[in-house]
């Protein structure tokens, strides 16, 4: 057991060059917190279950140290030499790898990560960030809007194009593929891309408004790059990736392509709740979001609080703060670390999942206007169809930005009135 205690040093003062992880630790029975801390630091750096004849001082010197314990929260400092610069996979394999399976812990959650400047400098971060994405649309005074055609998969390309036209003509800025729409036989990627970008150009001419398309390029990495190349050739400004099902290695490859071609990346986080939802075990969305910002997503889904998917209010507020700004003292909590992002731009928070026009006042009150509001069912479920649904969403946003009560605004805006009639509004679920 002593070999673990070598990884605990409550007098250790982390160096600026150390990477710090904050864990929530629940030791198994008969394991002390001190031993659990040591085992986590050991297993996630360069220790193992037994003493080693091969251990030398220069190796011991770069071991991780568990240096702080407050209630169930443990901070561990990792010398930067433990990491390959510019590689998220290697970092995750270190501090988010074997440790979750250790018998010594009953539960373990990676709550937050604080990167040293050396590591930050080895990544690009977002290409565009909030300012750059807004500049694409020349829209600065309201949330941007997006819509996913629903049903999420099954439409033919022709049907999809019709819905795309309605979404853009109804005033929404961005069309978005759903997370599981890629290249199925009923709606092939290349045909969908060519169809939708042609419609986009048409609607831009008709409306005089900038429109764009978050087209889902998720696939095996070389195929994904081929799809991103086609999007670039068609004049697309964004690609969308399901970052967790594709993985950080392919995300980093896509990021390099998008840097070379000046394209923005929309990050869908499908599958995140498999390990972010359990407050006792897994990886927090904050830790994931920081890794995504490091590599360089421009937009990231953060939840709604009021919609159909799980996400606690204080976690979503902290998440928005973390990706759009910095975590400063008045946002610090026992399970959140400070971060100084240096050259790394902020990401645009996306609020999506069960939203409809009636929930807009609550979402904007909670998250402010520097967000992208996505509505799928909340547009395509409108009694008068997708175009009316898009208009209703834009009317709800106009009402809130103008400080007018929705039902008042609905008196002169029929599409909004019909949306409010169909869906309960402003009732957080
Ligand atoms: C929303 C959505 C998004 C979720 C993802 C869906 O559709 O397209 O994938 O918002 O969750 O498939 O559910 P609706 P999150 O607008 O019809 O609900 O944003 O939390 O990552
Ligand atoms: Mg979806």
mmCIF file with all atom_site columns, C-alpha atoms and ligand atoms in Angstrom, residues 150 152 176 178-179 268, ligand 2:
data_model
loop_
_atom_site.group_PDB
_atom_site.id
_atom_site.type_symbol
_atom_site.label_atom_id
_atom_site.label_alt_id
_atom_site.label_comp_id
_atom_site.label_asym_id
_atom_site.label_entity_id
_atom_site.label_seq_id
_atom_site.pdbx_PDB_ins_code
_atom_site.Cartn_x
_atom_site.Cartn_y
_atom_site.Cartn_z
_atom_site.occupancy
_atom_site.B_iso_or_equiv
_atom_site.pdbx_formal_charge
_atom_site.auth_seq_id
_atom_site.auth_comp_id
_atom_site.auth_asym_id
_atom_site.auth_atom_id
_atom_site.pdbx_PDB_model_num
ATOM   1 C  CA  . UNK A 1 150 ? -37.899 16.216 -38.170 1.00 0.00 ? 150 UNK A CA  1
ATOM   2 C  CA  . UNK A 1 152 ? -34.860 13.035 -37.727 1.00 0.00 ? 152 UNK A CA  1
ATOM   3 C  CA  . UNK A 1 176 ? -28.900 21.450 -38.993 1.00 0.00 ? 176 UNK A CA  1
ATOM   4 C  CA  . UNK A 1 178 ? -29.698 15.484 -36.953 1.00 0.00 ? 178 UNK A CA  1
ATOM   5 C  CA  . UNK A 1 179 ? -27.010 13.538 -35.120 1.00 0.00 ? 179 UNK A CA  1
ATOM   6 C  CA  . UNK A 1 268 ? -22.981 17.642 -31.388 1.00 0.00 ? 268 UNK A CA  1
HETATM 7 MG MG1 . LIG B 2 .   ? -30.831 15.618 -32.750 1.00 0.00 ? 2   LIG B MG1 1
#
